Amino acid sequence: MSGGQVKFPLDDLLRRDRFPHLWCQGCGLGIILSAFCRAVQEADIDLDHLVVVSGIGCAGRLSGYLNCDSFHATHGRAIPLASGAKIANPDLKVVVISGDGDLFAIGGNHFVHAARRNLEMLVICSNNFNYGMTGGQLGPTTPFQALTKTTPFGNWEEPLNLVQLASAAGATYVARWTVTYTQRLTNSIKKGLQREGFAFIEVVSPCPAIYGEMNEQGSAWQMWEELEAVSRIRDGIPPAEASLDIHERIICGDFIDRERAGYTLRLRQNRDVARQKALASYG
Amino acid sequence: MNEILTGTYLAQGDWACAEGAIAAGCRFFAAYPITPATEIMERMAVRLPQVGGDFVQFEDEIASMAAVVGASYTGAKAMTATSGPGLSLMAENVGLALMTEAPCVVVDIMRGGPSTGQPTMAAQGDLMQARWLTHGDYEMIALAPASVQEMFDLTIEAFNLAERYRLPVLLLADALIGQMYERLVIPEADQVRVENRKKPTVGPSDYLPFQVDDSLVPAMACFGEGYHFYVTGLTHDESGYPDMSPQGQGRLVTRLCAKVRERAGEIIRLDMYHLEDAEVAVVAYGMVARSARRAVDLARERGLRAGLLRLVTVWPFPTRFLDGLSHRLKALLVPEMNCGQLVHEVRGAARGCSVHSLPKPGPIPHSAEEIMEAMEGIEI
Ligand SMILES: Cc1ncc(C[n+]2csc(CCOP(=O)(O)OP(=O)(O)O)c2C)c(N)n1
Ligand SMILES: [Mg+2]
């Protein structure tokens, strides 16, 4: 290859001119990006109809590396922006990829309502237990007593169980994986992409440079080893029992897999009713 | 089901706004209920599904505005409608629409404020909010209807401007205009002029989403058309990629401002009444301009050469026109339903004559007599 670029298997899915990416060494977002690309390939998703929306944060930068239509929205507002796109053009395959703070603190209300509506979209949350982009502050998933820049004496709040929330709000597919389960994560994303309903995947993703550093979790390698050691797969258990304790036990698996009419389908049914009523009343 | 309900009606302002939107091609509406704008939403809930569009009541105004931006990027003409408290919540995503150049229309039916204020009553307290809603550097376009007919006509105009310049356009109406019933003529479909955004003329491999020609407005590809473009609220270059260079910021915000500033002459619409020989003129918009028009008649009956400049476009502001006018006048009077906002802008522009403020916090607008007496009270 004289002067040409080396061709990599995921090249068609990536914006090569955007690399190197901005993530720190040992960050799990690269795994999420490659698992997502593989899942898109395996599910044979038409790149021309794929739209990936993200909010603000380290995870929020993921959409910018994908070679499809993508939107880097405001902090917390990826889901409603994606909702507008999906509703206005139901032919699109819409995915939201963002962080724990973006999706569940500032954007928490939108998550609940999109799941309730069963909007046909896949939401992937990179859960790194803190606000990475802004330097390591408390987030809605930060473990009890963990150290962050805004809980310098230990977190006195309790974290949210994301899969339990997603299930209670009405998501039709709910799963949790750590980035160490690359193959299962890929399969899970594939499932989420193929679903005509609200699908949610939490991905436990290490942040060695900031969160790990503050909580003395050792090197990136040690953090990854610990993740592997504490993770267990329990497909099908009630999400409320899918506990997440980063030092003791992380329950992973497919927890919810159910059918329910999607939102844009319901909107089309509403159109039919509206037209019939209009015809009746205008004689 | 007809898209344009041609005919003559006794209609409410909010209703006329909804019909104007549909006539302009609006097919996506997202909002959250709030007095006195709710009737727009309720009309859209009936009409949009009938004409093949989508109506969604979102969980709040933040989501509504975000959804409007998302819908706009699929090519849909999208709108939301709210009042002060909701507009405050929309601020950040109106900024996103400005930064990502997403054409859309935002309707603000003004009520008393700040905070929850007087929900059912009129005011003109959002004039400056309309201009400086979100943080950063930008130009806004805001139109101020003064009749039910204009609620229809200017909603169409707002969509046309949004499509032409690729930005969110505000329709700023006081509650009295939104809530009142008046004669409305909806024209034949072929009499409605509708503009659409410029589409790319090149293929995906040559497309730069924020590259501009002399118009300073980039051609807009939409999601799902195969262009594979990236959009960000970060400062970006022509390719749409983040640009954190010092020059990048200057280039982008200068263009975003210039695309409106350089076309201000085409955008600004003014309604002039007896200005030719006037000594004293009123500057007003919305409901207050209606009282002012009558005040001009009353003053002229009593021998005072009065005139009216009604702002149809409140932003961008007709600075140069007002300055020119002020050199032909002895005084300008600025009645407004607030504690004094427009008057500062008029003072900044009109250097040729004295400028007098006639503030009156809502909900009761100035009577024609009050405005006439204020004109007569100015020593010239
Ligand atoms: C309205 C608003 N508030 C605050 C911020 C600052 N901010 C940027 S990213 C971020 C947190 C992101 O955390 P998370 O979603 O967990 O993503 P991560 O960086 O950890 O991947 C915050 C608070 C912002 N951009 N916008
Ligand atoms: Mg985080």
XYZ file of C-alpha atoms and ligand atoms in Angstrom:
690
model
C 0.000 0.000 0.000
C 1.934 3.008 -1.219
C 0.998 5.947 0.999
C -2.528 4.635 1.394
C -4.172 4.033 4.731
C -4.292 0.562 6.215
C -7.819 -0.762 5.992
C -9.393 -1.979 9.241
C -12.495 -4.177 9.521
C -14.646 -1.422 11.042
C -13.458 1.356 8.727
C -16.737 1.747 6.916
C -18.461 2.494 10.194
C -15.973 4.993 11.533
C -14.910 8.510 10.665
C -11.233 7.754 10.276
C -10.399 11.455 10.099
C -11.614 11.886 13.695
C -9.011 9.555 15.206
C -7.170 9.344 17.556
C -10.189 9.626 19.871
C -10.108 11.795 22.986
C -10.712 9.069 25.591
C -8.144 8.277 28.303
C -6.115 5.078 28.408
C -8.075 2.220 29.931
C -11.454 3.880 29.378
C -14.242 1.480 28.401
C -15.745 3.698 25.706
C -13.522 2.273 22.961
C -14.942 -1.194 23.658
C -18.476 0.173 23.527
C -17.701 1.874 20.215
C -16.279 -1.268 18.646
C -19.038 -3.505 20.069
C -21.581 -1.097 18.629
C -19.930 -1.122 15.201
C -19.784 -4.912 15.147
C -23.428 -5.148 16.173
C -24.428 -2.727 13.397
C -22.522 -4.906 10.922
C -23.946 -8.170 12.204
C -27.498 -6.849 12.359
C -26.997 -5.561 8.813
C -28.267 -2.092 9.699
C -28.457 0.266 6.727
C -25.969 3.021 7.563
C -27.955 5.510 5.500
C -30.871 5.177 7.896
C -28.946 4.992 11.148
C -28.971 8.086 13.378
C -26.917 8.128 16.563
C -27.598 10.892 19.060
C -25.604 11.566 22.190
C -25.604 14.137 24.935
C -22.626 15.803 26.568
C -19.774 14.025 28.314
C -17.002 11.577 27.444
C -19.661 9.097 26.316
C -21.368 11.921 24.438
C -18.403 12.090 22.083
C -19.046 8.605 20.782
C -21.537 9.686 18.119
C -18.845 11.836 16.522
C -16.711 8.822 15.613
C -19.446 7.026 13.702
C -19.789 7.272 9.961
C -23.544 7.788 9.887
C -25.873 10.699 10.579
C -25.075 11.695 14.132
C -25.960 14.498 16.511
C -24.143 15.751 19.597
C -27.039 17.349 21.483
C -27.215 19.418 24.669
C -26.506 17.882 28.093
C -29.314 15.494 29.017
C -31.386 16.082 25.884
C -30.243 13.311 23.567
C -33.406 11.253 24.131
C -35.953 13.986 23.351
C -33.925 15.109 20.328
C -33.784 11.525 19.106
C -37.511 11.197 19.826
C -38.279 14.131 17.536
C -36.211 12.562 14.758
C -37.791 9.118 15.139
C -41.344 10.481 15.281
C -40.851 12.750 12.274
C -39.227 9.947 10.267
C -40.105 6.455 11.587
C -37.957 4.847 8.848
C -34.847 5.878 10.745
C -33.047 3.502 13.097
C -32.417 5.724 16.099
C -29.824 5.078 18.801
C -28.852 7.159 21.825
C -25.428 6.581 23.387
C -24.533 8.681 26.419
C -23.268 8.747 29.989
C -24.850 7.997 33.370
C -25.059 11.666 34.348
C -26.398 12.756 31.002
C -29.110 10.108 30.813
C -30.091 9.735 34.472
C -29.358 13.002 36.295
C -30.042 15.986 34.045
C -31.891 13.833 31.495
C -33.597 11.382 33.853
C -37.124 12.584 33.210
C -36.775 12.138 29.461
C -35.539 8.584 29.933
C -38.582 7.665 32.014
C -41.028 9.097 29.501
C -39.387 7.693 26.381
C -39.468 4.235 28.000
C -43.089 4.734 29.033
C -44.000 5.720 25.453
C -42.044 2.761 24.128
C -40.369 4.973 21.562
C -38.592 2.745 19.078
C -34.989 3.494 19.968
C -31.992 1.822 21.542
C -30.443 3.657 24.484
C -26.950 2.640 25.567
C -25.626 4.084 28.819
C -21.922 4.057 29.509
C -21.925 3.880 33.314
C -18.547 4.973 34.675
C -19.932 5.965 38.101
C -18.971 9.613 37.794
C -18.905 12.700 35.580
C -15.799 11.956 33.588
C -15.796 14.905 31.203
C -15.955 17.540 33.924
C -13.224 15.927 36.002
C -14.850 13.408 38.316
C -17.832 14.727 40.190
C -20.684 12.813 41.846
C -23.248 11.251 39.540
C -26.532 9.387 40.009
C -24.752 6.011 39.885
C -21.774 6.869 42.113
C -21.543 4.139 44.781
C -22.294 4.911 48.418
C -19.198 6.311 50.161
C -17.170 6.613 46.939
C -14.844 9.564 46.618
C -15.485 12.115 43.920
C -14.469 15.761 43.522
C -17.806 16.831 44.999
C -17.982 14.125 47.669
C -14.432 14.520 48.983
C -15.342 12.794 52.293
C -17.316 9.971 50.699
C -20.668 9.882 48.908
C -23.586 10.087 51.335
C -26.199 9.408 48.611
C -27.351 6.032 47.325
C -27.022 5.158 43.628
C -29.838 4.442 41.209
C -30.301 0.950 39.782
C -30.626 1.827 36.093
C -32.033 -1.482 34.871
C -34.707 -1.461 37.567
C -35.736 2.045 36.566
C -35.800 1.147 32.857
C -37.951 -1.868 33.526
C -40.379 -0.015 35.788
C -40.764 2.747 33.214
C -41.756 0.233 30.523
C -38.697 -0.565 28.405
C -39.247 -3.715 26.328
C -35.630 -4.861 26.366
C -33.341 -4.280 29.342
C -29.813 -5.604 29.782
C -26.626 -4.886 31.688
C -23.072 -5.846 30.709
C -19.611 -4.858 31.693
C -17.134 -4.009 28.955
C -15.302 -7.237 29.754
C -18.159 -9.232 28.159
C -17.410 -7.934 24.674
C -19.151 -10.716 22.758
C -22.290 -10.715 24.881
C -22.390 -6.946 24.762
C -22.205 -7.071 20.971
C -25.026 -9.626 20.804
C -27.084 -7.552 23.192
C -26.633 -4.369 21.113
C -27.624 -6.391 18.069
C -30.820 -7.433 19.827
C -31.501 -3.856 20.867
C -30.975 -2.642 17.306
C -33.445 -5.163 15.939
C -36.191 -4.291 18.393
C -39.164 -2.088 17.429
C -39.519 -0.619 20.891
C -37.584 1.074 23.667
C -34.457 -0.957 24.404
C -31.979 -0.140 27.146
C -28.469 -1.463 27.720
C -26.357 -0.374 30.663
C -22.661 -0.898 30.075
C -20.456 -0.807 33.155
C -17.360 0.940 31.916
C -14.186 1.622 33.873
C -12.851 5.154 34.280
C -9.353 4.428 35.609
C -7.921 7.876 34.931
C -10.405 9.739 37.117
C -12.817 7.603 39.129
C -10.346 4.753 39.614
C -7.582 7.167 40.548
C -9.714 8.927 43.181
C -10.860 5.649 44.698
C -7.480 3.947 44.634
C -8.609 1.150 42.397
C -5.162 0.661 40.976
C -4.136 0.565 37.347
C -6.537 0.278 34.435
C -5.531 -3.348 34.211
C -6.389 -3.955 37.865
C -9.760 -2.279 37.442
C -10.519 -4.518 34.478
C -9.470 -7.607 36.421
C -11.716 -6.646 39.315
C -14.646 -6.083 36.919
C -14.147 -9.548 35.500
C -13.850 -11.116 38.936
C -17.059 -9.652 40.386
C -19.352 -9.984 37.359
C -21.908 -12.776 37.068
C -24.503 -13.454 34.379
C -28.070 -14.002 35.585
C -30.296 -13.785 32.515
C -33.969 -13.243 33.238
C -33.802 -12.333 36.906
C -36.076 -9.477 38.054
C -34.200 -6.206 37.470
C -34.795 -5.183 41.080
C -32.577 -8.093 42.069
C -29.893 -7.224 39.546
C -27.595 -5.602 42.066
C -24.520 -3.621 41.198
C -21.704 -3.338 43.693
C -18.445 -2.672 41.899
C -16.321 -4.394 44.540
C -18.607 -7.291 45.441
C -20.962 -8.323 42.686
C -22.153 -6.973 39.330
C -25.143 -8.858 38.014
C -25.207 -8.835 34.213
C -27.576 -10.326 31.668
C -30.743 -9.882 29.661
C -33.328 -9.011 32.289
C -36.381 -7.921 30.312
C -37.463 -9.035 26.861
C -41.117 -8.349 26.091
C -43.348 -7.053 23.293
C -45.431 -3.892 23.309
C -46.669 -1.707 20.441
C -44.120 0.941 19.529
C -44.856 4.653 19.789
C -44.670 5.662 16.149
C -46.983 2.764 15.317
C -49.477 4.183 17.803
C -49.079 7.624 16.272
C -49.944 6.201 12.842
C -53.018 4.538 14.314
C -53.989 7.890 15.814
C -53.712 9.452 12.359
C -56.116 6.881 10.950
C -58.664 7.571 13.678
C -58.267 11.330 13.233
C -58.836 11.066 9.477
C -61.919 8.863 9.883
C -63.423 11.213 12.468
C -62.698 14.181 10.221
C -64.405 12.511 7.256
C -67.411 11.663 9.406
C -67.782 15.172 10.790
C -67.285 16.892 7.421
C -69.821 14.515 5.843
C -58.780 16.532 4.906
C -57.900 19.993 3.638
C -54.512 21.322 4.564
C -55.566 24.918 4.098
C -59.043 25.735 5.366
C -59.798 28.516 2.896
C -62.639 30.705 4.132
C -63.669 33.566 6.371
C -63.922 32.937 10.095
C -64.506 34.528 13.449
C -61.397 32.946 14.923
C -59.201 33.022 17.982
C -55.587 34.168 17.632
C -54.120 30.899 18.876
C -56.347 28.962 16.460
C -55.208 31.183 13.596
C -51.592 30.524 14.541
C -52.130 26.752 14.360
C -53.846 27.059 10.971
C -51.057 29.322 9.710
C -48.501 26.712 10.741
C -50.312 23.966 8.871
C -50.690 26.202 5.810
C -46.934 26.837 5.931
C -46.262 23.099 5.870
C -45.692 22.419 9.562
C -45.983 18.680 10.137
C -44.350 18.282 13.538
C -45.455 19.935 16.742
C -44.110 19.260 20.231
C -45.177 21.213 23.290
C -46.228 21.225 26.925
C -49.528 22.836 27.972
C -49.369 26.401 29.270
C -51.827 29.273 29.391
C -52.333 31.324 27.238
C -50.742 29.239 24.456
C -52.559 25.962 25.102
C -55.174 26.521 22.396
C -52.458 26.375 19.741
C -51.489 22.961 21.027
C -55.072 21.750 21.285
C -55.769 22.785 17.711
C -52.594 21.052 16.525
C -53.658 17.871 18.338
C -56.785 17.822 16.164
C -55.309 18.999 12.900
C -51.865 17.473 12.550
C -52.921 13.811 12.498
C -55.598 14.735 9.957
C -53.038 16.157 7.547
C -50.479 13.375 8.083
C -48.359 15.182 10.622
C -47.285 14.366 14.157
C -48.329 16.012 17.371
C -46.686 15.052 20.664
C -47.233 16.411 24.147
C -43.811 16.058 25.747
C -42.892 15.814 29.412
C -41.712 19.431 29.530
C -40.661 22.367 27.368
C -37.018 21.324 27.388
C -37.923 18.047 25.701
C -40.356 19.793 23.354
C -37.687 22.119 22.021
C -35.122 19.305 21.729
C -37.653 17.239 19.773
C -38.313 20.174 17.451
C -34.596 20.309 16.626
C -34.502 16.543 16.031
C -37.567 16.699 13.784
C -36.164 19.666 11.876
C -33.103 17.590 11.022
C -35.314 14.980 9.350
C -36.547 17.705 7.000
C -39.838 18.342 8.792
C -41.178 21.825 9.386
C -41.418 21.841 13.153
C -42.896 24.138 15.750
C -43.521 24.533 19.452
C -45.699 27.001 21.347
C -45.425 28.202 24.916
C -45.513 31.161 27.280
C -42.835 32.826 29.441
C -42.117 30.045 31.954
C -41.885 27.498 29.144
C -39.792 29.802 26.978
C -37.314 30.100 29.840
C -36.991 26.302 29.846
C -36.518 26.207 26.080
C -33.628 28.639 26.151
C -30.785 26.133 25.941
C -32.213 24.203 23.017
C -33.170 27.359 21.148
C -29.433 28.000 21.391
C -28.836 24.518 19.993
C -31.146 25.336 17.073
C -29.217 28.565 16.452
C -25.840 26.826 16.663
C -26.808 23.840 14.503
C -28.907 26.013 12.159
C -32.072 23.961 12.561
C -35.024 25.775 10.963
C -38.051 25.867 13.295
C -40.675 28.156 14.796
C -41.129 28.961 18.484
C -44.331 30.716 19.523
C -44.400 32.716 22.759
C -47.820 33.927 23.854
C -46.708 36.418 26.479
C -48.276 36.508 29.918
C -47.395 38.458 33.042
C -44.064 37.597 34.658
C -41.488 37.048 36.046
C -42.020 33.496 37.283
C -45.597 32.204 37.234
C -46.813 35.797 37.156
C -50.338 36.276 35.840
C -50.971 33.154 33.783
C -54.172 34.232 32.100
C -53.340 37.863 31.549
C -51.526 39.944 29.006
C -48.107 41.568 29.121
C -45.196 42.435 26.863
C -42.466 41.503 29.295
C -40.650 39.013 27.051
C -39.313 41.455 24.463
C -35.739 41.275 25.717
C -36.019 37.575 26.494
C -36.938 37.104 22.843
C -33.718 38.824 21.861
C -31.357 37.354 24.442
C -33.029 34.063 25.274
C -29.907 31.928 25.276
C -26.241 32.495 26.092
C -23.598 33.485 23.565
C -23.491 35.526 20.374
C -26.316 35.333 17.889
C -29.064 37.238 16.128
C -32.725 36.451 16.634
C -35.691 36.986 14.370
C -38.941 37.711 16.225
C -42.274 38.744 14.730
C -45.017 40.481 16.707
C -48.570 40.010 15.409
C -51.158 42.654 16.267
C -54.309 40.898 15.035
C -55.806 37.460 14.570
C -55.138 37.806 10.848
C -51.474 38.423 11.584
C -51.371 35.382 13.874
C -52.083 33.430 10.694
C -49.995 35.467 8.247
C -46.928 35.935 10.435
C -46.814 32.278 11.459
C -46.396 31.478 7.764
C -43.810 34.247 7.494
C -41.971 32.827 10.532
C -41.671 29.430 8.820
C -40.477 31.028 5.605
C -37.801 33.029 7.410
C -36.742 29.968 9.419
C -36.336 27.939 6.238
C -34.551 30.717 4.366
C -32.026 31.580 7.076
C -31.884 28.239 8.900
C -32.644 29.367 12.406
C -35.389 29.300 15.035
C -37.839 32.163 14.452
C -39.913 33.487 17.322
C -43.526 34.551 17.074
C -43.988 36.951 19.973
C -47.637 37.695 20.684
C -49.186 39.152 23.795
C -51.935 37.116 25.447
C -54.630 39.481 24.201
C -53.730 38.752 20.588
C -53.534 35.006 21.198
C -56.821 34.858 23.053
C -58.990 37.363 21.143
C -61.558 36.506 18.473
C -61.570 38.477 15.261
C -62.220 38.177 11.577
C -59.767 35.843 9.859
C -59.505 35.265 6.131
C -57.661 32.102 5.144
C -56.725 32.489 1.477
C -56.846 29.928 -1.323
C -53.989 27.440 -1.152
C -52.292 28.922 -4.230
C -52.199 32.318 -2.532
C -50.052 31.011 0.325
C -46.349 31.546 -0.352
C -44.233 28.786 1.164
C -40.428 28.660 1.209
C -38.309 25.575 1.734
C -34.735 25.186 2.936
C -31.938 24.912 0.410
C -30.898 21.281 -0.209
C -27.359 20.163 -1.111
C -26.592 20.053 -4.819
C -23.565 17.800 -4.325
C -23.312 14.140 -3.369
C -22.320 12.810 0.058
C -18.584 12.632 -0.685
C -18.430 16.348 -1.546
C -20.873 17.590 1.058
C -19.659 19.845 3.863
C -22.660 20.447 6.122
C -21.708 23.983 7.154
C -20.062 25.297 4.012
C -21.682 28.478 2.740
C -21.948 30.577 -0.385
C -22.670 34.327 -0.484
C -25.985 33.803 1.272
C -24.013 32.651 4.348
C -26.672 29.950 4.798
C -25.468 26.349 4.347
C -27.441 23.832 2.295
C -29.119 21.322 4.578
C -29.002 17.569 4.194
C -31.332 15.588 6.404
C -31.094 12.414 8.436
C -31.667 9.345 6.332
C -30.569 10.855 3.009
C -27.201 9.093 2.965
C -25.018 12.119 3.688
C -23.619 10.712 6.958
C -23.044 14.099 8.513
C -22.249 15.037 12.102
C -23.890 17.918 13.943
C -22.732 19.336 17.258
C -23.636 22.215 19.538
C -19.891 22.708 19.997
C -18.238 25.371 17.890
C -17.575 23.609 14.595
C -15.970 24.093 11.212
C -17.455 23.637 7.731
C -17.276 19.876 8.031
C -19.362 20.024 11.206
C -16.473 18.800 13.354
C -15.630 20.495 16.682
C -13.253 23.419 16.225
C -11.619 24.693 19.414
C -9.281 27.112 17.668
C -9.561 30.832 18.453
C -10.272 31.520 14.776
C -12.969 28.847 14.711
C -15.111 30.643 17.273
C -14.794 33.965 15.460
C -15.573 32.474 12.073
C -18.684 30.644 13.197
C -20.394 33.228 15.406
C -19.547 36.027 13.002
C -21.260 34.131 10.205
C -24.252 33.209 12.369
C -24.747 36.896 13.168
C -23.938 38.106 9.662
C -26.449 35.868 7.908
C -29.172 37.866 9.667
C -27.466 41.275 9.923
C -26.609 41.416 6.244
C -30.180 40.560 5.301
C -31.872 42.728 7.939
C -33.308 44.926 5.195
C -35.138 41.939 3.700
C -36.266 40.612 7.069
C -37.542 43.724 8.821
C -41.203 44.598 8.318
C -42.623 47.861 9.552
C -46.134 49.257 9.451
C -46.151 53.033 9.090
C -49.152 55.219 9.790
C -49.155 58.974 9.097
C -45.415 59.206 9.455
C -44.952 61.424 6.349
C -45.714 64.714 8.083
C -45.572 63.625 11.736
C -43.961 65.726 14.458
C -44.538 63.179 17.190
C -44.569 59.451 16.553
C -45.365 56.404 18.607
C -43.260 53.231 18.407
C -45.206 50.166 19.506
C -45.990 46.551 18.657
C -48.717 44.002 19.317
C -51.824 45.013 21.238
C -50.423 48.380 22.289
C -49.933 49.362 18.644
C -53.687 49.037 18.143
C -54.404 51.590 20.880
C -51.628 53.739 19.483
C -53.191 53.793 16.032
C -56.427 55.100 17.485
C -54.438 57.582 19.598
C -52.867 58.958 16.413
C -56.339 59.530 14.942
C -57.513 61.255 18.125
C -54.419 63.461 18.280
C -54.784 64.454 14.636
C -58.426 65.408 15.241
C -57.091 67.785 17.889
C -54.473 69.256 15.606
C -51.343 67.369 16.657
C -49.418 65.892 13.743
C -48.992 62.397 15.160
C -47.815 59.157 13.536
C -47.198 55.509 14.343
C -44.368 53.146 13.623
C -45.624 49.640 14.341
C -42.932 47.007 14.626
C -44.058 43.874 12.830
C -40.532 42.502 13.184
C -39.284 43.349 16.664
C -35.947 41.577 16.083
C -33.765 42.350 14.255
C -34.404 45.909 15.365
C -34.852 48.638 12.703
C -32.038 50.729 14.171
C -31.059 52.575 11.016
C -34.633 53.313 9.994
C -35.494 54.699 13.427
C -32.439 56.896 13.482
C -33.364 58.345 10.090
C -36.950 58.864 11.172
C -35.931 60.549 14.418
C -34.198 63.304 12.480
C -37.529 64.205 10.864
C -39.436 64.192 14.189
C -39.568 66.282 17.325
C -40.315 63.396 19.675
C -40.897 59.663 19.913
C -43.207 58.038 22.441
C -42.793 54.391 23.424
C -45.824 52.875 25.174
C -45.339 49.237 26.161
C -46.973 46.747 28.506
C -44.000 46.333 30.829
C -41.732 48.469 33.004
C -39.738 49.759 30.027
C -37.830 47.520 27.605
C -38.424 48.672 24.035
C -37.698 52.260 25.017
C -34.021 51.459 25.638
C -33.652 50.041 22.157
C -35.439 53.067 20.666
C -33.199 55.452 22.655
C -30.136 53.644 21.384
C -31.277 54.023 17.791
C -33.037 57.384 17.573
C -30.433 60.095 17.974
C -32.359 62.855 16.188
C -35.136 63.606 18.681
C -36.232 63.103 22.263
C -37.547 59.679 23.286
C -40.278 59.343 25.939
C -41.238 56.221 27.805
C -44.825 55.251 28.627
C -44.530 51.979 30.528
C -47.538 50.158 31.915
C -47.154 46.701 33.403
C -49.938 44.400 32.199
C -52.545 43.134 32.141
C -54.557 46.171 30.938
C -53.120 47.706 27.781
C -52.856 51.448 27.342
C -56.048 53.093 26.148
C -55.929 55.315 23.079
C -56.651 58.300 25.331
C -53.699 57.547 27.595
C -51.349 57.427 24.634
C -52.861 60.559 23.084
C -52.544 62.487 26.334
C -48.943 61.379 26.706
C -48.231 62.656 23.185
C -49.890 65.953 23.947
C -47.936 66.220 27.184
C -44.570 66.141 25.421
C -43.122 69.622 25.140
C -41.982 70.175 21.582
C -26.558 22.265 31.056
C -25.187 21.774 31.315
N -24.782 21.611 32.591
C -23.534 21.173 32.841
C -22.677 20.859 31.836
C -21.287 20.379 32.150
N -21.096 18.940 31.910
C -20.542 18.480 30.769
S -20.403 16.819 30.737
C -21.096 16.680 32.272
C -21.246 15.369 32.957
C -21.171 14.192 32.083
O -21.234 13.019 32.828
P -21.708 11.668 32.179
O -22.990 11.878 31.490
O -21.695 10.634 33.247
O -20.639 11.394 31.044
P -19.109 10.926 31.149
O -18.278 12.128 30.879
O -18.878 10.367 32.519
O -18.984 9.895 30.068
C -21.414 17.944 32.784
C -22.008 18.145 34.120
C -23.144 21.048 30.508
N -22.383 20.771 29.424
N -24.398 21.486 30.295
Mg -20.298 9.164 33.647
